[in-house]
Coordinates of C-alpha atoms and ligand atoms in Angstrom, one line a residue:
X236 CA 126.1 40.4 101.7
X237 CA 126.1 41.0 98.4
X238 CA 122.0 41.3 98.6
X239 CA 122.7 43.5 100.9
X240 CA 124.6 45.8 99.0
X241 CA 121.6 45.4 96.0
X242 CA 119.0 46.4 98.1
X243 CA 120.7 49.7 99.0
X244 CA 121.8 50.5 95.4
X245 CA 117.7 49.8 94.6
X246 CA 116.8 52.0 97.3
X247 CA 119.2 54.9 96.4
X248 CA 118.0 54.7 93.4
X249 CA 114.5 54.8 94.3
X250 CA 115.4 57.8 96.8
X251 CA 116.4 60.1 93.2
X252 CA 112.7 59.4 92.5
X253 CA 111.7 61.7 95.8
X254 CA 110.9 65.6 94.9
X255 CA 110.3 68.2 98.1
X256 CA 106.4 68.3 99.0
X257 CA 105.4 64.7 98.4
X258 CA 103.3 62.5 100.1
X259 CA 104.8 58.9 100.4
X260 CA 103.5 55.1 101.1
X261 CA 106.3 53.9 103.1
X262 CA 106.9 50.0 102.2
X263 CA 107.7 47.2 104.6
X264 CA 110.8 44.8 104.4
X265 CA 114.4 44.9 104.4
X266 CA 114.7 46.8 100.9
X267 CA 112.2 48.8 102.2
X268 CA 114.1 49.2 105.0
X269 CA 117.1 50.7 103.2
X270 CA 115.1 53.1 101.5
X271 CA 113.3 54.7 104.7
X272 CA 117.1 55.0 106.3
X273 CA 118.5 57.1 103.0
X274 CA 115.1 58.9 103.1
X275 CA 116.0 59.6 106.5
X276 CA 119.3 60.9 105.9
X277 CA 117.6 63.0 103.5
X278 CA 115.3 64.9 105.4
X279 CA 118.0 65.5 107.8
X280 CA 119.7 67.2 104.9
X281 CA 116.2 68.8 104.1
X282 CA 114.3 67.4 102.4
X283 CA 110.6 68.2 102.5
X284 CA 108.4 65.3 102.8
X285 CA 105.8 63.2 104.7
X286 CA 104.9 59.8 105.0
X287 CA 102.4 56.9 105.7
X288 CA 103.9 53.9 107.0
X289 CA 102.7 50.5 105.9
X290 CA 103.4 48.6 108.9
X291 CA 103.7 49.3 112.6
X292 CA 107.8 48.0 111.8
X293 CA 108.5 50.7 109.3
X294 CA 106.4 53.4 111.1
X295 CA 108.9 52.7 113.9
X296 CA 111.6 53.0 111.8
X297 CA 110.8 56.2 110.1
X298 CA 109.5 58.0 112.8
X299 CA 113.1 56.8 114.8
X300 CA 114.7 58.7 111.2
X301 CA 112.4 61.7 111.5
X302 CA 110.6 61.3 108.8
X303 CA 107.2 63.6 109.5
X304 CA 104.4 61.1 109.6
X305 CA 100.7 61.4 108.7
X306 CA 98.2 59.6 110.2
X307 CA 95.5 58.2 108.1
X308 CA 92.6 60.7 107.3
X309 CA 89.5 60.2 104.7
X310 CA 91.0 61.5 101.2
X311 CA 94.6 61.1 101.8
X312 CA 96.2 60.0 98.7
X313 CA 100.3 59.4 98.4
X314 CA 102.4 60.7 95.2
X315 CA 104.7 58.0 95.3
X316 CA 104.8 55.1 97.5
X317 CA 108.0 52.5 97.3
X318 CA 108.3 49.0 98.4
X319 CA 109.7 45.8 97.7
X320 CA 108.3 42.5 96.8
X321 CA 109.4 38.8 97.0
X322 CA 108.6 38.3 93.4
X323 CA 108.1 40.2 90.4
X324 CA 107.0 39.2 86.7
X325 CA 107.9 41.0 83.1
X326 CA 104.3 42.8 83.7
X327 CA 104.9 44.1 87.1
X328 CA 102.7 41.6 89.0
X329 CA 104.1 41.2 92.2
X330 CA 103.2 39.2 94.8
X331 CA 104.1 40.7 98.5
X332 CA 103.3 40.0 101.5
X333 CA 106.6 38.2 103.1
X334 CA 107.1 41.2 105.5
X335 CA 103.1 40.1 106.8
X336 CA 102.0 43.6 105.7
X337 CA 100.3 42.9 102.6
X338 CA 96.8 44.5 103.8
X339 CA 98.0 48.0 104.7
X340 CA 100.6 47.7 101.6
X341 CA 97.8 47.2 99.6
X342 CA 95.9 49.5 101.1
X343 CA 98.0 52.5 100.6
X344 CA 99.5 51.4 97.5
X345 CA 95.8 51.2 96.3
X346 CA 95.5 55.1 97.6
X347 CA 98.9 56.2 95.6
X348 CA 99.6 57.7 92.5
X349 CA 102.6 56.0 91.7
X350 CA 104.0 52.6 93.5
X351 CA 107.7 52.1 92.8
X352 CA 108.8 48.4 93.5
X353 CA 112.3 48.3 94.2
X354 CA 113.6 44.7 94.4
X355 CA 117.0 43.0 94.6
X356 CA 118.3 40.7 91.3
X357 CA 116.7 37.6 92.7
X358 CA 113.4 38.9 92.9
X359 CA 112.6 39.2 88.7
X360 CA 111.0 36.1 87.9
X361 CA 109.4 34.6 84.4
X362 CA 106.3 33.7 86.0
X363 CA 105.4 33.8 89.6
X364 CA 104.7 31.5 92.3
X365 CA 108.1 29.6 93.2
X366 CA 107.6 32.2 96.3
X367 CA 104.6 30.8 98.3
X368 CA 101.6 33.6 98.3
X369 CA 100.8 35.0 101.7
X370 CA 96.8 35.6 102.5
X371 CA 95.7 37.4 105.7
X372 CA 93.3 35.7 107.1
X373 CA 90.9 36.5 110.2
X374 CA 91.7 33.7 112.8
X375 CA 88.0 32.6 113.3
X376 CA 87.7 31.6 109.3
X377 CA 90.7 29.7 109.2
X378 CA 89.8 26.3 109.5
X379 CA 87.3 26.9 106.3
X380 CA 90.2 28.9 104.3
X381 CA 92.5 26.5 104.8
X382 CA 90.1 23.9 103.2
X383 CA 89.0 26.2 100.5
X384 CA 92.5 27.1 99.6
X385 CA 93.7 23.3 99.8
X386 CA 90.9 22.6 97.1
X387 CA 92.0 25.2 95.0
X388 CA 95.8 23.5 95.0
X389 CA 97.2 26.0 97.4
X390 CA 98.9 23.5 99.5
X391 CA 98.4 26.0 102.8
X392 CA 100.4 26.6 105.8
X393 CA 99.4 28.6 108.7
X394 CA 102.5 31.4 109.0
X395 CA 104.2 30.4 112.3
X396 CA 105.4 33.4 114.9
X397 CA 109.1 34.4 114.3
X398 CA 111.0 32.3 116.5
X399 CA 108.3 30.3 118.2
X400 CA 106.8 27.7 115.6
X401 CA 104.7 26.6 118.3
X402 CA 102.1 29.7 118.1
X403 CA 100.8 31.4 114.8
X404 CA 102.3 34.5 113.4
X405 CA 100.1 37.7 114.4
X406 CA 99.9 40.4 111.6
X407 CA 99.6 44.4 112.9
X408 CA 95.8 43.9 112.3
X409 CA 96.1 40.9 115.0
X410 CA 95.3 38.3 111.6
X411 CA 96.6 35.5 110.6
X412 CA 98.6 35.2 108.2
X413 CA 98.4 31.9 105.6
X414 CA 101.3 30.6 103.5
X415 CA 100.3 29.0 99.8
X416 CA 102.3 26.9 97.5
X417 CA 100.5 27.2 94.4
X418 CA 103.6 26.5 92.2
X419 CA 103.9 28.3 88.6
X420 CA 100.9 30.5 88.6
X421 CA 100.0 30.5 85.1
X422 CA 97.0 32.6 85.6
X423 CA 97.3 34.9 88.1
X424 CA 94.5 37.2 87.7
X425 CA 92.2 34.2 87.9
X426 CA 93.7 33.1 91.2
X427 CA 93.2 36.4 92.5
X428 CA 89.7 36.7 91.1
X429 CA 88.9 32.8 93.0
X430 CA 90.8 34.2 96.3
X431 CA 88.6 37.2 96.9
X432 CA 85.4 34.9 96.7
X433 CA 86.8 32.9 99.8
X434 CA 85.4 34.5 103.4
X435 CA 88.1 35.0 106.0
X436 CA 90.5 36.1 103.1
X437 CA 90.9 39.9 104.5
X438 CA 93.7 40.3 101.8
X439 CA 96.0 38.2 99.1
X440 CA 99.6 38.7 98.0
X441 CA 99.0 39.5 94.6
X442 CA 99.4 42.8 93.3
X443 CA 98.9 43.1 90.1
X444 CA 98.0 46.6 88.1
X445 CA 99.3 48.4 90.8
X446 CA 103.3 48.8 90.0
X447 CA 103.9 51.2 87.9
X448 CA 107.7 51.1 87.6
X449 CA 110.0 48.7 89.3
X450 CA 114.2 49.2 90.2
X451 CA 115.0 46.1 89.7
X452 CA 119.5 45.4 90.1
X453 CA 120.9 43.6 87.0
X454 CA 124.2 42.6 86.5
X455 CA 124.7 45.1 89.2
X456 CA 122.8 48.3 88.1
X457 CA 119.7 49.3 88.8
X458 CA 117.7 49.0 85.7
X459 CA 113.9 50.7 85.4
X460 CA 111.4 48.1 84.4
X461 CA 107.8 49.1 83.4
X462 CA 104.5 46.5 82.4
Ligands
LIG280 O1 106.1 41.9 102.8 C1 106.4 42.5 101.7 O2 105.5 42.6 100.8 C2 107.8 43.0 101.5 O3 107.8 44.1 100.6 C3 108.6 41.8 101.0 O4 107.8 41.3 100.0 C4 109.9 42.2 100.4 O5 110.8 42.0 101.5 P1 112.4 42.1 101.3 O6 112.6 43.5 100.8 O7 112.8 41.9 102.7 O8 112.8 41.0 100.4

């Protein structure tokens, strides 16, 4: 489709980004996806680089590509990690977490240098929050974060397994994950600041002062955004 196509002119783009000797966060999702297959075909051609996947999906998928892998160790840090996002803002908030890996993309995106979103044209938004915000959430808690979240307007949903709406959706980490229909957020910072107060809440979707560049496709080039 013609998405399709997008997300691999994003990801080839992203792929120019890539210099021999780097350390890379590996994102999760179909765009991602398209970027870990040309990185693939690139260290087949090779180039020299390793990689920290940020779900068990992708690690499959690179490791399938060999792509050298590194296993998480104290004071590991990435150069560059890529990933998409199911919505991004003018200011490079994002918010992730439609793949159901938005802990360990957090996580390493957290422990990188530089995190490159890379996003087909739908994805640019004026203000976020048309795409419901995903929270992992430990399956004990949920009953009292899905009351906590209803009061804050979230409208929540529990995340059903792919193909089986009759038993919840399992993240790598064995969580739950919860899906929230805020509507416009106007504020996100302050919804993320109200989030992280709730117990059970192991992680929320938004990302926001963590992107530092974003390939985003317009009119059907990849144009650089920054905050
Ligand atoms: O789950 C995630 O955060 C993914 O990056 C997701 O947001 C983007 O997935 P897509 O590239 O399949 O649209």
């Amino acid at each position: 489709t013609l998405q399709d196509q997008e997300k691999q002119l994003a990801a080839a783009a992203a792929l120019r980004w890539v210099r021999d000797g780097m350390l890379l966060g590996l994102g999760t999702g179909s765009t991602s996806a398209q970027f870990i297959i040309q990185l693939g075909a690139a260290v087949q051609n090779g180039l020299k680089v390793q990689g920290t996947a940020t779900s068990l999906a992708s690690e499959a998928l690179a490791r399938q590509l060999g792509i050298p892998l590194l296993e998480p160790r104290r004071g590991l840090r990435f150069d560059l990690a890529v990933d998409g996002a199911d919505e991004l803002d003018h200011q490079l908030r994002l918010i992730k977490g439609g793949g159901g890996a938005l802990l360990r993309e957090k996580t390493l995106e957290t422990a990188s240098d530089y995190l490159l979103v890379i996003a087909d044209s739908s994805k640019l938004v004026p203000t976020l929050g048309r795409f419901p915000l995903p929270l992992e959430v430990v399956p004990f808690t949920l009953p009292w974060v899905l009351d906590a979240v209803a009061k804050l307007g979230g409208a929540p949903v529990v995340r059903p397994a792919v193909g089986d709406p009759s038993t919840p959706y399992f993240t790598d980490q064995r969580n739950h994950i919860v899906d929230c229909h805020f509507g416009q957020i106007a504020d996100p910072e302050q919804l993320a600041r109200q989030l992280e107060q709730i117990p059970g809440i192991v992680e929320h979707g938004l990302f926001l002062g963590l992107a530092k560049a974003a390939i985003v496709i317009q009119g059907g080039q990849p144009m650089v955004l920054k905050p």
